[in-house]
XYZ file of C-alpha atoms in Angstrom:
622
model
C 57.418 237.205 74.889
C 57.695 240.932 75.838
C 60.080 242.080 78.483
C 58.510 241.004 81.887
C 58.036 243.599 84.389
C 60.732 242.308 86.509
C 63.366 242.652 83.776
C 62.107 246.055 82.790
C 62.328 247.235 86.640
C 65.878 245.757 86.228
C 66.657 247.596 83.053
C 65.427 250.920 84.562
C 67.540 250.347 87.507
C 70.752 249.386 85.834
C 70.210 252.576 83.358
C 69.629 254.853 86.334
C 72.810 253.442 88.217
C 74.946 253.353 85.127
C 74.029 256.801 83.596
C 71.747 258.820 85.610
C 69.415 261.029 82.894
C 70.974 259.676 79.933
C 67.514 259.677 78.401
C 67.704 263.473 78.433
C 71.116 264.177 77.648
C 72.815 261.627 75.269
C 75.859 263.941 74.802
C 77.441 263.602 78.621
C 80.496 261.877 79.429
C 79.375 258.401 79.773
C 80.124 257.352 76.429
C 80.628 253.412 77.535
C 76.980 253.363 77.974
C 76.267 254.100 74.107
C 77.759 251.602 71.600
C 80.305 252.980 69.312
C 79.570 253.403 65.480
C 81.321 250.880 63.411
C 85.174 251.736 63.286
C 85.270 250.377 59.671
C 83.248 252.716 57.000
C 80.506 250.691 55.920
C 78.292 250.975 52.625
C 74.739 251.987 53.692
C 71.774 250.565 52.287
C 71.217 251.180 48.553
C 67.251 252.215 49.277
C 64.697 252.104 51.784
C 62.464 249.111 52.585
C 59.012 248.419 50.811
C 56.293 247.871 53.202
C 53.180 246.037 52.749
C 50.071 245.110 54.887
C 52.084 242.338 56.241
C 55.575 242.666 56.875
C 58.191 240.203 58.518
C 61.625 240.340 59.995
C 63.039 236.893 59.682
C 66.183 235.273 61.251
C 67.624 231.655 61.425
C 70.699 229.744 61.928
C 71.978 232.052 64.570
C 74.161 229.432 66.069
C 75.026 231.837 68.894
C 76.262 234.647 67.139
C 74.666 237.232 69.293
C 77.798 239.373 69.903
C 78.044 240.396 66.098
C 80.988 239.652 64.099
C 83.993 241.688 65.716
C 86.723 241.397 63.174
C 88.407 244.034 61.111
C 88.889 242.145 57.813
C 85.629 242.168 55.235
C 83.289 241.008 55.035
C 82.972 240.734 58.727
C 82.291 244.434 59.567
C 78.868 243.945 57.434
C 77.855 241.900 60.159
C 79.034 243.920 63.110
C 75.832 244.520 64.812
C 74.922 242.338 68.125
C 71.644 241.235 69.749
C 71.211 244.341 71.528
C 71.455 246.416 68.146
C 68.945 243.981 66.740
C 66.530 244.223 69.993
C 66.630 248.453 69.274
C 66.074 247.974 65.530
C 63.122 245.551 65.784
C 61.682 247.873 68.516
C 62.190 250.972 66.166
C 60.631 248.803 63.401
C 57.561 248.099 65.298
C 56.987 251.679 66.029
C 57.319 252.762 62.403
C 54.575 249.653 61.541
C 52.497 251.584 64.153
C 52.668 254.889 62.337
C 52.112 252.951 58.708
C 49.089 251.230 60.374
C 50.327 247.620 59.154
C 51.302 244.581 60.494
C 54.934 243.680 61.488
C 55.895 240.401 62.576
C 59.360 238.728 63.856
C 59.887 235.135 62.913
C 62.929 232.776 63.400
C 63.772 229.456 61.695
C 65.657 227.612 64.406
C 69.184 226.636 65.013
C 70.110 228.715 68.097
C 72.642 226.033 69.306
C 76.376 225.414 68.187
C 78.565 228.141 66.809
C 80.271 230.466 69.079
C 81.835 230.620 72.771
C 78.685 232.245 73.791
C 76.669 229.267 72.975
C 79.218 226.518 73.530
C 81.747 228.079 75.892
C 79.758 227.285 79.049
C 81.386 225.907 82.165
C 81.235 222.012 82.909
C 77.766 221.200 83.901
C 76.238 223.452 81.832
C 74.012 223.089 78.915
C 74.692 224.536 75.358
C 73.087 227.608 74.715
C 70.884 227.871 77.926
C 72.488 231.383 78.780
C 72.235 232.788 75.398
C 68.701 231.971 74.715
C 67.200 233.588 77.757
C 68.340 236.813 75.642
C 66.620 235.412 72.807
C 63.326 235.002 74.347
C 63.351 238.704 75.497
C 62.976 239.676 71.864
C 58.910 240.054 70.804
C 59.086 236.931 68.226
C 55.866 236.030 67.138
C 56.820 232.673 65.942
C 59.862 230.395 66.283
C 60.509 227.050 64.768
C 62.981 224.320 66.284
C 66.307 223.529 64.202
C 68.379 220.417 64.066
C 71.048 221.930 66.292
C 68.457 221.952 68.975
C 68.447 217.777 68.951
C 71.840 216.571 68.531
C 72.074 216.409 72.437
C 69.095 215.289 74.495
C 70.009 217.774 77.303
C 69.728 220.413 74.835
C 66.355 219.804 73.649
C 65.144 219.078 76.954
C 66.272 222.488 77.875
C 64.282 223.908 75.113
C 61.172 222.104 76.024
C 61.318 222.842 79.762
C 62.885 226.494 79.715
C 62.557 227.960 75.934
C 59.175 226.936 74.744
C 56.961 227.778 77.777
C 58.547 231.357 77.349
C 57.090 231.728 73.928
C 53.382 230.760 74.963
C 52.452 228.333 72.261
C 54.572 229.966 69.586
C 57.464 227.732 69.607
C 56.623 225.216 66.947
C 57.792 221.882 66.524
C 55.174 220.359 64.216
C 57.255 217.221 63.284
C 59.505 216.896 66.211
C 58.889 214.911 69.408
C 61.017 214.510 72.795
C 60.333 211.819 75.153
C 59.775 212.589 78.886
C 58.036 211.561 82.050
C 54.756 213.321 82.588
C 53.452 214.144 86.033
C 52.171 210.851 86.539
C 55.566 209.261 86.012
C 54.647 207.851 82.854
C 56.953 207.832 79.843
C 55.525 209.798 77.102
C 56.477 211.168 73.737
C 55.546 215.091 73.194
C 56.222 217.880 71.038
C 59.447 219.648 72.075
C 57.018 222.868 71.382
C 53.502 223.225 69.867
C 52.388 221.590 66.790
C 50.940 224.748 65.214
C 49.762 228.046 66.408
C 46.700 230.201 65.404
C 46.451 233.690 66.360
C 45.391 237.257 65.195
C 48.166 240.024 64.123
C 47.969 243.232 65.520
C 45.710 244.652 62.883
C 43.150 241.459 63.352
C 44.394 239.184 60.846
C 43.949 235.531 61.222
C 47.190 233.228 61.162
C 47.777 229.618 61.071
C 51.348 228.990 61.682
C 53.424 225.602 61.351
C 56.949 224.830 62.345
C 58.275 222.156 60.223
C 61.836 220.512 60.258
C 63.416 218.567 57.284
C 63.981 214.980 57.526
C 66.721 214.926 59.937
C 68.139 211.718 61.133
C 71.216 212.846 63.466
C 68.641 213.436 66.557
C 69.817 212.042 69.858
C 68.004 209.226 71.247
C 64.747 210.040 73.161
C 64.017 212.608 70.334
C 61.906 211.771 67.320
C 61.751 213.502 64.030
C 58.652 212.654 61.558
C 59.234 212.432 57.908
C 57.359 215.505 56.464
C 55.474 213.536 54.067
C 54.051 211.575 56.896
C 53.370 214.786 58.936
C 50.874 216.082 56.207
C 48.869 212.798 56.658
C 48.243 213.279 60.207
C 44.780 213.981 61.531
C 45.899 216.908 63.426
C 47.352 218.323 60.635
C 44.087 218.228 58.613
C 42.256 219.803 61.473
C 44.876 222.526 61.965
C 44.534 223.787 58.061
C 40.747 223.145 57.836
C 39.625 226.645 58.745
C 40.820 229.443 56.360
C 42.932 232.245 57.965
C 43.968 235.676 55.973
C 47.432 233.829 55.693
C 49.575 230.630 56.387
C 52.747 231.335 58.064
C 54.848 228.385 57.512
C 58.152 228.833 59.530
C 60.396 225.949 59.641
C 64.207 224.640 59.616
C 64.114 223.329 55.888
C 65.715 224.990 52.571
C 63.159 226.699 50.384
C 64.661 224.752 47.583
C 65.620 221.308 46.897
C 63.557 219.847 49.941
C 59.835 218.935 51.301
C 58.190 222.535 51.509
C 56.271 221.576 48.493
C 54.754 218.441 50.463
C 53.290 220.952 52.995
C 52.441 223.637 50.283
C 50.221 221.209 48.010
C 48.669 219.889 51.168
C 47.536 223.326 52.131
C 46.741 224.302 48.375
C 44.240 220.948 48.200
C 42.197 222.566 50.789
C 42.928 226.613 50.210
C 43.599 226.875 46.667
C 44.110 230.945 46.742
C 44.801 231.844 50.496
C 48.278 233.399 50.708
C 51.009 231.334 51.962
C 54.363 233.083 53.523
C 57.009 230.589 54.039
C 60.139 231.350 56.240
C 62.835 228.592 55.873
C 66.317 227.723 56.883
C 69.431 225.408 57.405
C 71.287 225.678 54.344
C 72.968 229.035 55.415
C 72.220 230.863 52.200
C 70.068 233.758 50.979
C 67.246 232.422 48.538
C 63.809 233.368 47.766
C 61.241 231.438 45.185
C 57.755 231.566 44.608
C 55.828 228.398 44.332
C 52.710 230.392 42.888
C 51.808 233.902 42.565
C 49.906 234.092 45.878
C 53.158 232.485 48.017
C 56.732 233.475 48.741
C 59.321 231.345 50.288
C 62.310 233.147 52.037
C 65.448 231.846 53.421
C 67.783 234.358 55.272
C 71.467 233.080 55.567
C 73.322 232.033 58.835
C 75.310 233.560 62.043
C 73.530 236.821 62.086
C 75.330 237.749 58.739
C 71.392 238.092 57.339
C 68.269 239.803 58.610
C 65.568 239.001 56.212
C 62.890 241.362 55.401
C 59.524 240.166 53.412
C 56.572 242.376 52.702
C 53.095 241.330 51.286
C 50.320 243.667 50.075
C 47.354 241.437 50.559
C 43.768 241.492 49.137
C 41.789 243.846 51.243
C 38.663 241.984 51.011
C 40.624 238.890 52.033
C 41.408 240.391 55.321
C 37.406 241.243 55.786
C 36.413 237.573 55.148
C 35.608 237.787 51.530
C 38.143 235.176 50.479
C 38.754 233.707 46.817
C 40.829 236.140 45.057
C 43.207 234.616 42.291
C 45.079 237.789 41.795
C 49.042 237.538 42.186
C 50.062 239.017 45.408
C 52.808 241.878 45.624
C 55.656 240.596 47.461
C 58.789 242.238 48.325
C 62.031 240.594 50.138
C 65.492 242.019 51.347
C 68.564 240.813 52.718
C 69.866 242.937 55.317
C 73.635 243.255 56.452
C 73.077 243.497 60.491
C 74.824 246.385 61.505
C 74.310 249.704 62.745
C 74.353 251.730 59.790
C 71.773 249.302 58.237
C 69.601 249.550 61.283
C 69.993 253.225 61.651
C 69.268 253.760 57.979
C 66.130 252.049 58.022
C 64.724 253.311 61.289
C 65.750 256.998 60.510
C 67.652 257.106 63.663
C 71.157 258.506 64.455
C 73.889 256.924 66.771
C 72.529 259.068 69.657
C 68.904 258.036 69.358
C 69.125 254.636 68.307
C 69.740 252.589 71.387
C 67.033 251.742 73.556
C 67.234 250.609 77.172
C 66.542 247.138 76.130
C 69.241 246.956 73.380
C 71.714 248.398 75.781
C 70.930 246.132 78.530
C 71.499 242.922 76.350
C 74.630 244.263 74.848
C 75.926 244.778 78.243
C 74.701 241.490 79.679
C 76.286 239.407 76.459
C 79.493 241.131 77.437
C 79.125 240.148 80.668
C 78.442 236.646 79.760
C 81.465 236.627 77.626
C 83.625 237.784 80.634
C 82.069 235.035 82.658
C 83.033 232.325 80.062
C 86.231 233.848 79.676
C 85.981 233.976 75.824
C 88.495 236.487 75.665
C 91.486 234.419 77.117
C 94.137 234.842 74.549
C 96.146 232.368 72.818
C 98.218 234.500 70.556
C 97.808 237.166 67.589
C 97.211 235.659 64.400
C 99.547 237.308 61.886
C 96.860 237.323 58.929
C 93.685 236.154 57.384
C 93.150 232.305 56.873
C 90.092 231.681 55.220
C 88.227 228.310 54.087
C 87.186 229.386 50.753
C 88.467 232.442 49.787
C 92.128 231.572 49.245
C 93.340 228.420 47.279
C 94.152 225.061 49.255
C 96.969 224.611 49.802
C 98.327 228.286 50.365
C 99.453 230.667 53.071
C 96.140 232.307 53.583
C 94.067 228.495 53.688
C 92.798 227.995 56.820
C 92.542 224.171 55.860
C 96.288 224.550 55.156
C 96.891 226.244 58.458
C 95.106 223.530 60.311
C 95.934 220.307 58.465
C 99.889 221.263 57.404
C 100.863 223.521 60.716
C 98.559 223.085 63.641
C 97.787 219.310 63.430
C 101.462 218.080 63.276
C 102.408 220.322 66.182
C 99.390 219.965 68.626
C 98.651 216.164 68.259
C 102.498 215.390 68.822
C 102.698 217.419 72.142
C 103.589 215.347 74.897
C 103.144 212.191 72.876
C 105.265 209.527 72.930
C 105.021 208.596 69.182
C 106.116 212.052 68.200
C 109.395 210.643 66.917
C 107.764 208.071 64.481
C 107.035 209.796 61.035
C 103.394 210.195 60.310
C 100.688 211.063 57.806
C 97.760 213.024 59.263
C 94.186 213.310 57.936
C 90.935 215.110 58.803
C 87.765 216.187 56.928
C 87.708 219.743 55.769
C 84.084 220.140 57.295
C 85.783 220.051 60.455
C 86.757 223.493 60.100
C 83.253 225.974 60.448
C 84.659 229.370 60.391
C 87.540 231.645 58.994
C 90.539 232.961 61.543
C 91.211 236.583 60.911
C 94.124 238.703 61.737
C 94.588 239.930 65.063
C 93.903 238.475 68.628
C 93.072 234.681 68.562
C 91.400 234.095 71.576
C 88.899 231.117 73.362
C 85.899 232.412 71.340
C 87.854 232.181 68.064
C 89.063 228.840 68.774
C 85.373 227.570 69.500
C 84.184 229.428 66.409
C 86.864 228.310 63.904
C 87.122 224.543 65.093
C 84.369 223.711 67.582
C 84.004 219.857 67.090
C 85.369 217.871 69.930
C 86.535 214.789 67.644
C 89.406 212.532 68.886
C 92.559 211.373 66.737
C 93.160 207.643 66.003
C 95.968 206.208 64.270
C 97.191 202.905 62.714
C 100.667 201.965 63.246
C 103.653 200.762 60.753
C 101.384 201.431 57.626
C 103.823 201.333 54.607
C 104.609 204.784 53.798
C 103.809 204.220 49.753
C 100.457 202.801 51.016
C 99.559 205.518 53.599
C 100.792 208.099 51.142
C 97.800 207.236 48.966
C 95.005 207.297 51.411
C 94.476 210.893 51.155
C 94.238 211.374 47.310
C 92.144 208.461 47.192
C 89.579 209.896 49.762
C 89.564 212.904 47.551
C 89.362 211.338 44.022
C 86.911 208.765 43.789
C 86.523 207.193 40.552
C 83.454 207.019 38.240
C 82.409 203.834 39.614
C 82.284 205.356 43.347
C 80.305 208.442 42.444
C 77.137 206.882 42.915
C 78.718 205.944 46.397
C 79.683 209.539 47.088
C 76.410 210.760 46.001
C 74.554 208.522 48.460
C 77.035 209.610 50.876
C 76.208 213.080 50.578
C 72.616 212.438 50.911
C 73.205 210.718 54.062
C 75.396 213.424 55.426
C 72.520 215.968 54.415
C 70.087 213.904 56.389
C 72.450 213.957 59.442
C 72.571 217.896 59.206
C 75.550 218.557 57.037
C 75.223 222.065 55.040
C 78.844 223.069 53.920
C 78.390 221.122 50.645
C 75.327 223.222 49.739
C 76.702 226.533 51.185
C 79.915 226.381 49.188
C 78.225 225.619 46.237
C 76.302 228.608 46.738
C 79.436 230.797 47.247
C 81.242 229.347 44.058
C 78.108 229.999 41.874
C 77.976 233.750 43.552
C 81.499 234.241 42.325
C 80.880 232.623 38.730
C 77.470 234.435 38.076
C 78.867 238.055 39.608
C 81.815 238.369 37.456
C 83.760 238.172 41.008
C 87.315 238.521 39.607
C 86.341 241.779 37.592
C 84.278 243.454 39.957
C 86.690 242.863 43.057
C 89.560 244.542 40.758
C 87.242 247.592 40.248
C 87.657 248.139 44.057
C 84.656 250.193 44.074
C 82.699 248.136 46.719
C 83.553 245.932 49.621
C 83.352 242.327 49.828
C 80.022 240.668 50.862
C 77.031 238.600 49.556
C 75.872 239.063 45.876
C 72.479 237.193 46.025
C 71.073 235.806 42.885
C 67.412 234.226 43.631
C 64.171 233.426 42.017
C 62.313 236.371 43.502
C 61.677 239.575 41.554
C 64.084 242.441 41.665
C 67.364 242.985 43.598
C 67.454 241.085 46.967
C 70.481 242.408 48.569
C 70.096 245.300 50.767
C 73.865 246.490 50.441
C 75.349 246.281 47.405
C 79.153 244.512 47.399
C 81.676 242.818 45.154
C 81.189 238.862 45.742
C 83.774 237.116 47.867
C 86.307 235.199 46.073
C 85.828 231.545 45.971
C 88.418 228.459 45.631
C 86.878 224.776 45.736
C 88.238 222.914 48.565
C 88.750 219.116 48.907
C 86.687 217.089 51.168
C 89.720 215.937 53.249
C 92.824 217.390 54.023
C 96.110 216.421 55.527
C 99.586 217.236 56.694
C 102.390 217.313 54.223
C 104.014 213.901 54.091
C 107.526 213.210 55.425
C 110.184 213.223 52.971
C 113.237 210.968 52.383
C 111.322 207.616 53.288
C 111.650 204.385 51.524
C 108.113 203.020 50.244
C 108.161 200.142 52.701
C 108.959 202.461 55.752
C 106.824 202.254 58.475
C 104.697 205.271 59.277
C 101.831 206.039 61.655
C 98.366 207.013 59.711
C 96.733 209.254 61.995
C 93.045 210.369 61.267
C 90.077 211.966 63.058
C 87.719 209.514 64.427
C 84.779 210.754 62.131
C 86.036 209.111 59.182
C 87.335 205.658 60.596
C 84.916 203.546 58.852
C 85.504 205.002 55.423
C 89.611 205.278 56.059
C 89.551 201.664 56.648
C 87.722 200.826 53.440
C 89.946 202.610 51.219
C 93.180 201.341 53.281
C 92.038 197.767 52.398
C 91.429 198.704 48.904
C 94.838 200.080 48.380
C 96.653 196.872 49.376
C 96.057 193.288 49.935
C 98.966 192.579 52.182
C 97.019 192.899 55.443
C 93.227 193.136 56.071
C 92.952 196.204 58.473
C 90.055 196.261 60.949
C 88.955 198.595 63.935
C 91.218 196.144 66.171
C 94.337 197.995 64.399
C 92.989 201.692 65.338
C 94.442 203.213 68.523
C 94.051 206.531 70.367
C 96.967 208.684 68.986
C 96.444 211.779 71.586
C 94.045 213.138 74.237
C 93.922 216.441 72.298
C 90.792 217.085 70.586
C 90.195 218.985 67.061
C 88.847 221.900 68.887
C 92.055 222.223 70.939
C 94.232 222.237 68.219
C 94.409 225.667 66.875
C 94.722 227.084 70.360
C 97.706 225.142 71.057
C 99.356 225.947 67.754
C 98.677 229.700 68.556
C 100.232 229.568 72.156
C 103.531 228.169 70.514
C 103.830 230.335 67.386
C 101.704 233.345 67.477
C 103.249 234.852 70.697
């Protein structure tokens, strides 16, 4: 998992060609070889990190955000560090750990795919995240776990099995996830994508048993298998894996630390080892969270999109390390949620802008920018006149990205070169189709893939009476009391298939409420960012912020209905294919004159959802 000798030679050669003697003269003229300090003033961390005997740097749900967040509007500058900066940070932290004579591990909890142009903007014939992943496995990760986004497309899973897992040499874990492949004898077999578990010793000689667990995911592609967590802990291999007592268990997995199945794994281990320290590193719901299942364990979840780097420290029993197990004393843990930017990184590594970058860090930054150019991610559609956010502005409003997409962009983009353009219509999509905010300034290919990544098609039903069609959207959003149970079941089903927006948005809403958001923002004495309330002792956020404003959003959004139409006037009811079944049920419940079926549904346009904003920007933002 270290840089190969070949890469090390390449790094040295590139550095020598680009800036001879840079390591001896940081002030020479080749400024482009040193990363610029953030142009937006950033709040530094509030205090140094607390170190223990065992320390962990944690990432999760990075989703291709390897070039950092590059927009000027807050909170984006908080997360402006790229993977090259992170690589330099890890290198310096490893050196500090050596000086302190303690262990430092680097751990990731999955979801490397799907999220930005770097991962998703590959040319035809490519594989999602194949190019970005080669930078990830050049970092010294001790353990990585599989995520659900590695499983939506078989080709992606196969790439992880063939290319990624071997580079981690037994430390890429998929305890309950298999892939079906042909073995060397041509026989079809189901095998783990990575390894089921790992046993290793830390730099300081501590024995570790590690698992990599995925939540009960049901949205995986054919020829991949996800075993339920409750069944996994009954397997013979699991019992064998946990039989011998280590100095601590390291449970890494793409599963939230709250309201999921970590207790099933924890309890199975506690039955065998009642007091052995257990460190859980979770993910998936994109939030910052921490809790303790008992006094000798801790569970940490570290956000999303490289907006958070998690820090965990544990002061373990000294006699436990020397084979004298059985202590029942509570362990002292600390956790911290770091904003990934150069101000944060330089503060905690005690480095300045001239001494922070490593050869590896510079190489990764340059290579990622070259990949961006190769994928044409800077191809410009237009210039956004303002910020459009998903939950920081009310819906509908001029600052709402949901309004931008549904009321402005869809009606234009979907009727381009469309023979149905002259027919009045009502257009509907799900708000979850919008994955990230659009910020003022250049709107390019990368922004399009980031904000609206899903390649969903649009369908329509012709000649729906206007009075009926206009009731479909409010009915989708306002189920009666007798339908709430069905909605709750639908929410559980969507969660099982990987949907996390509901939990993430509830977390943002709770954050604004518990933090007295309007008052703290009005004080104007802190920049916008995450303000975390979890169940672990002390303040978790490394940098103090005012909470993001939050406005609730409906599950479904639509275009403005046409005006001046009679109730019986025929209109096209246009909708994203993702909601076809649900929409037909509601349409049939609103009227009895006709029973609508899938045979009544037609293709409306060749324009896919992920192209809508780009087409709109080309027309209206130039």
